[in-house]
Tab-separated table of C-alpha atoms and ligand atoms in Angstrom:
chain	number	residue	atom	x	y	z
A	1	MET	CA	0.050	-0.012	-0.329
A	2	GLN	CA	1.484	3.295	-1.109
A	3	ARG	CA	2.099	5.927	2.076
A	4	ILE	CA	0.156	9.433	1.440
A	5	PHE	CA	1.395	12.361	3.463
A	6	SER	CA	-0.200	15.878	3.731
A	7	GLY	CA	-0.269	18.754	5.729
A	8	ILE	CA	-1.808	22.370	6.312
A	9	GLN	CA	-1.081	25.244	8.271
A	10	PRO	CA	-2.941	26.365	10.901
A	11	SER	CA	-2.555	29.879	10.204
A	12	GLY	CA	-6.214	30.640	9.808
A	13	ILE	CA	-9.895	28.942	9.382
A	14	PRO	CA	-9.646	26.403	6.542
A	15	THR	CA	-10.994	27.936	3.208
A	16	LEU	CA	-13.086	26.587	0.825
A	17	GLY	CA	-9.599	26.606	-1.508
A	18	ASN	CA	-8.313	24.290	1.296
A	19	TYR	CA	-11.351	22.073	1.265
A	20	LEU	CA	-11.521	21.539	-2.378
A	21	GLY	CA	-8.097	21.340	-3.272
A	22	ALA	CA	-6.861	19.412	-0.757
A	23	LEU	CA	-8.933	18.214	2.332
A	24	ARG	CA	-11.503	16.854	0.452
A	25	ASN	CA	-9.219	14.540	-1.779
A	26	TRP	CA	-7.338	13.655	1.658
A	27	ALA	CA	-10.985	12.024	2.899
A	28	ALA	CA	-11.548	10.360	-0.421
A	29	LEU	CA	-7.852	8.873	-0.673
A	30	GLN	CA	-8.086	7.039	2.859
A	31	ASP	CA	-9.376	3.865	1.149
A	32	GLY	CA	-6.356	2.066	-0.536
A	33	HIS	CA	-3.821	4.420	1.018
A	34	GLU	CA	-1.735	4.608	4.590
A	35	CYS	CA	-2.407	8.424	5.273
A	36	ILE	CA	-0.703	10.646	7.272
A	37	TYR	CA	-2.036	14.272	8.131
A	38	CYS	CA	-0.054	16.453	9.632
A	39	VAL	CA	-0.771	20.327	10.874
A	40	VAL	CA	2.143	22.023	10.244
A	41	ASP	CA	2.516	24.461	13.033
A	42	LEU	CA	6.359	24.879	12.420
A	43	HIS	CA	5.373	26.357	9.490
A	44	ALA	CA	2.655	28.367	10.760
A	45	ILE	CA	5.281	30.548	12.496
A	46	THR	CA	7.427	31.444	9.199
A	47	ALA	CA	4.938	34.579	9.494
A	48	PHE	CA	4.496	35.739	12.893
A	49	GLN	CA	1.661	34.034	14.565
A	50	ASP	CA	-0.276	35.337	18.118
A	51	PRO	CA	0.322	32.179	20.272
A	52	LYS	CA	-2.819	32.025	22.277
A	53	GLU	CA	-4.522	32.162	18.723
A	54	LEU	CA	-2.253	29.394	16.953
A	55	ALA	CA	-2.808	27.214	19.942
A	56	LEU	CA	-6.593	27.734	19.270
A	57	GLN	CA	-6.321	27.744	15.424
A	58	THR	CA	-4.427	24.353	15.545
A	59	ARG	CA	-6.988	22.443	17.762
A	60	GLU	CA	-9.960	23.918	15.439
A	61	MET	CA	-7.732	22.746	12.153
A	62	ALA	CA	-7.424	19.312	13.609
A	63	ALA	CA	-11.288	19.312	14.421
A	64	THR	CA	-11.764	19.993	11.064
A	65	LEU	CA	-9.945	17.141	9.515
A	66	LEU	CA	-12.001	14.949	11.637
A	67	ALA	CA	-15.245	16.558	10.859
A	68	ILE	CA	-14.280	16.154	7.196
A	69	GLY	CA	-14.031	12.344	7.421
A	70	ILE	CA	-10.685	11.571	8.563
A	71	ASP	CA	-10.400	8.265	10.491
A	72	PRO	CA	-7.820	8.394	12.894
A	73	THR	CA	-7.911	4.949	14.118
A	74	LYS	CA	-7.302	3.721	10.807
A	75	HIS	CA	-4.788	6.575	9.520
A	76	ILE	CA	-2.724	9.413	11.336
A	77	VAL	CA	-3.690	12.682	12.198
A	78	PHE	CA	-1.003	14.849	14.364
A	79	LEU	CA	0.731	17.867	14.605
A	80	GLN	CA	4.137	18.607	13.123
A	81	SER	CA	5.722	20.294	16.142
A	82	GLY	CA	4.976	16.988	18.389
A	83	VAL	CA	7.423	14.800	16.277
A	84	ARG	CA	11.078	16.140	16.402
A	85	ALA	CA	11.981	14.309	13.503
A	86	HIS	CA	10.800	17.071	11.057
A	87	ALA	CA	12.967	19.635	12.543
A	88	GLN	CA	15.988	17.291	12.506
A	89	LEU	CA	15.680	15.998	8.788
A	90	ALA	CA	15.128	19.515	8.006
A	91	TRP	CA	18.155	21.012	9.279
A	92	ILE	CA	19.613	18.441	7.091
A	93	PHE	CA	17.884	19.379	3.940
A	94	ASN	CA	18.805	22.978	4.702
A	95	CYS	CA	22.416	21.709	3.841
A	96	VAL	CA	21.208	19.801	0.798
A	97	ALA	CA	18.923	22.229	-1.088
A	98	ARG	CA	21.020	25.136	-2.839
A	99	LEU	CA	20.234	28.941	-2.464
A	100	GLY	CA	19.588	28.871	-6.171
A	101	TRP	CA	16.630	26.434	-5.800
A	102	LEU	CA	15.130	28.375	-2.952
A	103	ASN	CA	15.630	31.813	-5.158
A	104	ARG	CA	13.333	30.378	-7.578
A	105	MET	CA	10.166	29.324	-5.293
A	106	THR	CA	7.590	31.762	-6.456
A	107	GLN	CA	5.593	31.732	-2.789
A	108	PHE	CA	8.783	32.990	-1.202
A	109	LYS	CA	8.431	35.756	-3.498
A	110	ASP	CA	4.793	36.306	-3.291
A	111	LYS	CA	4.762	35.760	0.471
A	112	ALA	CA	7.989	37.926	0.981
A	113	GLY	CA	6.530	40.779	-0.934
A	114	LYS	CA	8.740	43.792	-1.495
A	115	ASP	CA	10.068	43.809	1.841
A	116	ARG	CA	12.005	40.694	1.393
A	117	GLU	CA	14.925	41.668	3.675
A	118	ASN	CA	12.370	41.464	6.664
A	119	ALA	CA	11.194	38.128	6.117
A	120	SER	CA	12.083	35.216	8.201
A	121	SER	CA	14.760	33.055	7.568
A	122	GLY	CA	12.274	30.390	8.114
A	123	LEU	CA	9.906	31.592	5.394
A	124	TYR	CA	13.294	31.168	3.233
A	125	VAL	CA	13.668	27.499	4.079
A	126	TYR	CA	10.319	26.849	4.547
A	127	PRO	CA	10.342	24.146	1.300
A	128	ASN	CA	12.961	22.312	3.028
A	129	LEU	CA	10.997	21.336	5.882
A	130	MET	CA	7.994	20.597	3.922
A	131	ALA	CA	10.434	18.192	2.035
A	132	ALA	CA	11.307	16.729	5.558
A	133	ASP	CA	7.772	16.365	6.597
A	134	ILE	CA	7.019	13.954	3.620
A	135	LEU	CA	10.475	12.210	3.021
A	136	ALA	CA	10.793	11.372	6.857
A	137	TYR	CA	8.062	8.842	6.351
A	138	HIS	CA	9.080	7.615	2.608
A	139	ALA	CA	5.901	9.053	1.487
A	140	THR	CA	5.338	8.494	-2.064
A	141	ARG	CA	2.018	10.231	-2.792
A	142	VAL	CA	1.166	13.791	-1.855
A	143	PRO	CA	-2.226	15.178	-2.105
A	144	VAL	CA	-2.198	18.959	-2.419
A	145	GLY	CA	-3.791	22.121	-4.179
A	146	ASP	CA	-2.016	23.534	-7.426
A	147	ASP	CA	-0.084	25.962	-5.669
A	148	GLN	CA	2.402	23.446	-4.273
A	149	ARG	CA	3.551	21.917	-7.364
A	150	GLN	CA	6.480	23.995	-7.418
A	151	HIS	CA	7.725	22.972	-3.502
A	152	LEU	CA	7.102	19.334	-4.371
A	153	GLU	CA	9.392	19.360	-7.204
A	154	LEU	CA	11.916	20.722	-4.910
A	155	ALA	CA	11.246	17.986	-2.703
A	156	ASN	CA	12.159	15.566	-5.337
A	157	ASP	CA	15.397	17.767	-6.154
A	158	ILE	CA	16.435	17.403	-2.456
A	159	ALA	CA	15.584	13.470	-2.372
A	160	GLN	CA	18.047	12.948	-5.339
A	161	LYS	CA	20.754	15.613	-4.281
A	162	PHE	CA	20.789	13.380	-0.743
A	163	ASN	CA	20.713	10.393	-2.668
A	164	HIS	CA	23.501	11.248	-5.329
A	165	ASP	CA	25.972	13.042	-2.238
A	166	TYR	CA	26.019	10.172	-0.307
A	167	GLY	CA	25.599	7.711	-2.664
A	168	VAL	CA	22.418	5.953	-2.160
A	169	ASP	CA	18.963	4.975	-3.021
A	170	PHE	CA	17.195	5.901	0.363
A	171	PHE	CA	14.651	8.661	-0.367
A	172	PRO	CA	12.072	8.020	-2.611
A	173	ASN	CA	10.458	10.035	-5.747
A	174	ILE	CA	7.296	11.955	-4.639
A	175	GLU	CA	4.322	11.973	-6.875
A	176	PRO	CA	2.071	15.148	-6.611
A	177	LEU	CA	-1.811	14.452	-6.547
A	178	ILE	CA	-3.159	17.537	-7.550
A	179	MET	CA	-6.789	16.508	-8.280
A	180	GLY	CA	-10.144	17.763	-9.741
A	181	PRO	CA	-11.745	20.988	-11.136
A	182	ALA	CA	-10.743	22.918	-8.331
A	183	ALA	CA	-6.997	22.592	-7.766
A	184	ARG	CA	-6.616	26.086	-7.837
A	185	VAL	CA	-10.147	28.044	-6.444
A	186	MET	CA	-9.729	31.560	-6.791
A	187	SER	CA	-10.680	34.741	-4.786
A	188	LEU	CA	-14.414	35.770	-4.637
A	189	ARG	CA	-13.066	39.377	-5.218
A	190	ASP	CA	-10.468	38.655	-7.917
A	191	GLY	CA	-10.601	35.693	-10.215
A	192	THR	CA	-6.854	36.195	-11.165
A	193	LYS	CA	-5.877	35.745	-7.548
A	194	LYS	CA	-5.752	32.406	-5.301
A	195	MET	CA	-8.008	32.090	-2.273
A	196	SER	CA	-6.449	32.391	0.636
A	197	LYS	CA	-6.548	32.551	4.646
A	198	SER	CA	-4.463	35.132	4.438
A	199	ASP	CA	-6.307	37.720	2.455
A	200	PRO	CA	-6.906	40.754	4.098
A	201	SER	CA	-10.618	40.583	2.639
A	202	ASP	CA	-13.039	38.044	4.352
A	203	GLN	CA	-15.268	38.788	1.294
A	204	SER	CA	-12.739	37.205	-0.987
A	205	ARG	CA	-12.950	33.531	0.643
A	206	ILE	CA	-15.566	31.018	1.984
A	207	ASN	CA	-14.374	30.000	5.334
A	208	LEU	CA	-15.243	26.260	6.317
A	209	ASN	CA	-16.892	27.784	9.666
A	210	ASP	CA	-19.107	30.488	7.841
A	211	ASP	CA	-22.906	30.099	8.634
A	212	ALA	CA	-25.715	29.376	6.002
A	213	ASP	CA	-26.386	33.208	5.539
A	214	THR	CA	-22.444	34.450	5.293
A	215	ILE	CA	-21.891	31.956	2.721
A	216	ALA	CA	-25.031	33.103	0.739
A	217	LEU	CA	-24.180	36.686	1.126
A	218	LYS	CA	-20.362	35.926	-0.016
A	219	VAL	CA	-21.940	33.896	-3.211
A	220	ARG	CA	-24.295	37.130	-4.078
A	221	ARG	CA	-21.227	39.396	-3.658
A	222	ALA	CA	-18.699	37.448	-5.467
A	223	LYS	CA	-17.580	39.203	-8.703
A	224	THR	CA	-18.398	38.425	-11.939
A	225	ASP	CA	-19.072	39.898	-15.223
A	226	PRO	CA	-22.517	41.050	-16.906
A	227	GLU	CA	-22.434	38.263	-19.785
A	228	PRO	CA	-24.520	34.698	-18.600
A	229	LEU	CA	-22.875	31.489	-18.273
A	230	PRO	CA	-21.650	29.958	-21.753
A	231	SER	CA	-22.696	26.697	-22.845
A	232	GLY	CA	-19.101	25.282	-23.300
A	233	ILE	CA	-16.219	25.472	-21.559
A	234	ASP	CA	-14.154	27.625	-24.572
A	235	GLY	CA	-16.946	30.098	-23.128
A	236	LEU	CA	-15.022	30.435	-20.084
A	237	ALA	CA	-11.577	31.787	-21.692
A	238	ASN	CA	-10.653	35.079	-20.003
A	239	ARG	CA	-13.727	34.813	-17.380
A	240	PRO	CA	-11.720	33.757	-14.383
A	241	GLU	CA	-14.420	34.678	-12.384
A	242	ALA	CA	-16.929	32.580	-13.854
A	243	ARG	CA	-14.562	29.811	-14.424
A	244	ASN	CA	-14.161	29.912	-10.876
A	245	LEU	CA	-17.477	29.744	-9.819
A	246	VAL	CA	-18.097	26.827	-12.165
A	247	GLY	CA	-15.124	24.993	-11.266
A	248	ILE	CA	-16.263	25.359	-7.313
A	249	TYR	CA	-19.807	23.613	-8.457
A	250	ALA	CA	-18.144	21.290	-10.454
A	251	ALA	CA	-15.652	19.981	-7.508
A	252	LEU	CA	-18.707	19.976	-5.255
A	253	THR	CA	-20.963	17.540	-7.590
A	254	ASP	CA	-17.957	15.543	-8.334
A	255	ALA	CA	-18.651	16.417	-11.903
A	256	THR	CA	-16.305	18.551	-14.623
A	257	HIS	CA	-16.546	21.905	-15.712
A	258	GLU	CA	-18.675	20.835	-19.078
A	259	ASP	CA	-21.116	18.846	-17.055
A	260	VAL	CA	-22.123	22.130	-15.132
A	261	LEU	CA	-22.250	24.166	-18.317
A	262	ARG	CA	-24.404	21.503	-19.606
A	263	GLU	CA	-26.635	22.109	-16.829
A	264	HIS	CA	-26.405	25.517	-16.284
A	265	GLY	CA	-25.036	27.237	-19.463
A	266	GLY	CA	-27.302	30.002	-20.636
A	267	LYS	CA	-28.259	31.294	-16.947
A	268	GLY	CA	-27.216	34.671	-15.603
A	269	PHE	CA	-25.174	34.818	-12.461
A	270	GLY	CA	-28.458	35.787	-10.368
A	271	ASP	CA	-29.621	32.572	-10.991
A	272	TYR	CA	-26.354	30.844	-10.945
A	273	LYS	CA	-25.149	32.202	-7.559
A	274	LYS	CA	-28.572	31.006	-6.231
A	275	VAL	CA	-27.973	27.436	-6.629
A	276	LEU	CA	-24.223	27.487	-5.972
A	277	ALA	CA	-24.835	29.189	-2.686
A	278	ASP	CA	-27.626	26.480	-1.926
A	279	LEU	CA	-24.788	23.868	-2.879
A	280	LEU	CA	-22.183	25.283	-0.962
A	281	VAL	CA	-24.467	25.133	2.434
A	282	GLU	CA	-25.760	21.848	2.216
A	283	LYS	CA	-22.165	20.494	1.787
A	284	LEU	CA	-20.272	22.813	4.097
A	285	THR	CA	-22.453	23.630	7.203
A	286	PRO	CA	-22.558	19.902	8.306
A	287	ILE	CA	-18.679	20.128	8.563
A	288	ALA	CA	-18.890	23.547	10.192
A	289	ALA	CA	-21.365	21.499	13.120
A	290	GLU	CA	-19.301	18.718	13.473
A	291	THR	CA	-16.200	20.700	13.636
A	292	LYS	CA	-17.741	22.777	16.554
A	293	ARG	CA	-19.097	19.282	18.212
A	294	LEU	CA	-15.597	18.071	18.041
A	295	LEU	CA	-14.303	21.556	19.715
A	296	ALA	CA	-17.001	21.238	22.485
A	297	ASP	CA	-14.376	18.208	23.757
A	298	PRO	CA	-10.919	19.357	23.852
A	299	PRO	CA	-9.255	16.427	25.512
A	300	TYR	CA	-10.698	14.172	22.941
A	301	VAL	CA	-8.710	16.112	20.096
A	302	ASP	CA	-5.612	16.514	21.762
A	303	ALA	CA	-5.727	12.986	22.753
A	304	VAL	CA	-6.302	12.000	19.006
A	305	LEU	CA	-3.334	14.508	18.242
A	306	ARG	CA	-1.065	12.649	20.922
A	307	ASP	CA	-1.910	9.180	19.669
A	308	GLY	CA	-1.190	10.146	16.213
A	309	ALA	CA	2.198	12.079	17.207
A	310	ARG	CA	3.276	8.693	18.980
A	311	ARG	CA	2.432	6.587	15.796
A	312	ALA	CA	4.132	9.166	13.517
A	313	ALA	CA	7.031	9.231	15.441
A	314	ALA	CA	6.945	5.395	15.420
A	315	ILE	CA	7.637	5.557	11.547
A	316	ALA	CA	9.569	8.755	11.005
A	317	ASP	CA	12.101	8.429	13.768
A	318	PRO	CA	13.928	5.419	12.098
A	319	ILE	CA	14.013	6.547	9.022
A	320	VAL	CA	15.364	9.869	10.044
A	321	ALA	CA	18.132	8.173	12.204
A	322	LYS	CA	19.144	6.332	9.052
A	323	ALA	CA	19.522	9.622	7.294
A	324	GLU	CA	21.804	10.832	10.222
A	325	ASP	CA	23.855	7.431	9.887
A	326	LEU	CA	24.178	8.193	5.938
A	327	VAL	CA	25.651	11.315	6.759
A	328	GLY	CA	28.077	10.577	9.224
A	329	PHE	CA	26.839	11.681	12.433
A	330	LEU	CA	28.643	9.473	15.125
A	331	ARG	CA	26.502	7.462	17.479
A	332	VAL	CA	28.216	7.276	20.966
B	1	LIG	P1	-2.076	25.765	3.025
B	1	LIG	O1	-1.846	25.284	4.629
B	1	LIG	O2	-1.222	27.005	2.525
B	1	LIG	O3	-3.033	24.943	2.428
B	1	LIG	C1	-2.977	23.498	2.325
B	1	LIG	C2	-3.488	22.699	1.195
B	1	LIG	O4	-4.608	23.637	0.583
B	1	LIG	C3	-4.363	23.964	-0.877
B	1	LIG	N1	-4.689	24.789	-1.139
B	1	LIG	C4	-5.951	25.151	-2.292
B	1	LIG	N2	-6.189	24.311	-2.834
B	1	LIG	C5	-6.793	25.205	-4.117
B	1	LIG	N3	-7.427	26.388	-3.887
B	1	LIG	C6	-7.004	27.126	-3.103
B	1	LIG	N4	-6.981	28.620	-3.199
B	1	LIG	C7	-5.955	26.699	-2.169
B	1	LIG	N5	-5.370	27.477	-1.003
B	1	LIG	C8	-4.773	26.417	-0.316
B	1	LIG	C9	-2.828	23.975	-0.583
B	1	LIG	O5	-2.268	23.552	-2.077
B	1	LIG	C10	-2.628	22.704	0.184
B	1	LIG	O6	-2.791	21.442	-0.003
B	1	LIG	N6	3.133	24.084	2.433
B	1	LIG	C11	1.896	23.275	2.742
B	1	LIG	C12	1.549	22.792	3.836
B	1	LIG	C13	2.558	21.669	3.912
B	1	LIG	C14	2.763	20.501	3.396
B	1	LIG	C15	3.777	19.546	3.632
B	1	LIG	C16	1.733	19.925	1.859
B	1	LIG	C17	3.542	21.731	4.917
B	1	LIG	N7	4.032	20.686	4.905
B	1	LIG	C18	4.137	18.546	3.246
B	1	LIG	C19	2.284	18.698	1.770
B	1	LIG	C20	3.033	17.706	2.014
B	1	LIG	C21	0.699	24.913	2.395
B	1	LIG	O7	0.971	26.051	3.164
B	1	LIG	O8	-0.471	24.584	2.794
């Protein structure tokens, strides 16, 4: 059985983008894989997080993973800071990855923005830690949204260089799983920008804990163009907002863009937004309710995470110990 690893940052409330681009696929892949899903709190602090907020959001993210149907008895759900192997292997990878490789990372450029000198050094080496997350488990398949593609290519470069430098065939190749019609969900205010937890405008995203009225309002206010929906996919060219709203509907109904246009092509956005909002409410509000129910019992969520960390460490520790041996660290 192939091993899957993926992670999500607890740096805010998970969005519809996280759900459609990643979390939904995480749940679907449980059948037929051994899955390890991680709340990446070490990654979250690459941008400053208020400590109290971080702790609350970390537990909330873990509860969301359980609420979308991840089964922690068959698979592993845990916190990155709870398994030391991640940071240990990341240090080795800091010494394997080349500055030139990191300089090409578009996410660093986006997140650091114009004030690059003031970005944390953690933000710069963020992809090395991500490579360590995956490779500490010798995981081979990684379900992510489209924005993580470049980071996974870098992880493969790191694995190859490690194997080459130390003359071994130790770290496996990673296969990105970028799935479905919503691998890149865009902002509701600007169809050329990614929907993000960290966008200053709450109207730009749907949060998984939004209530039915908030979801309906955000969809109603979503930016669109004046044309009705086209009846074929070619009609979505140069219409990023329309494409986005069609992709969201397609992902939620396990359909394709073409299927949605066959059913709704010709509708004006007023009508289409009503059906889309109803669908979103139907799919998302049960997740919010279940997350809330789980959060009423923090000791339960924490016990799941503790057990997950113990089982994760049992896999990662021997792999990272072997990597340390290969590097030549003396065991005394
Ligand atoms: P993060 O926390 O930004 O996002 C978690 C997952 O959600 C996906 N995603 C999206 N998918 C579609 N449309 C969007 N608008 C959208 N926004 C986010 C992301 O692609 C991701 O799959 N670096 C990672 C976390 C990470 C990780 C890992 C992932 C750390 N270690 C190891 C895989 C393997 C991140 O910041 O995700």
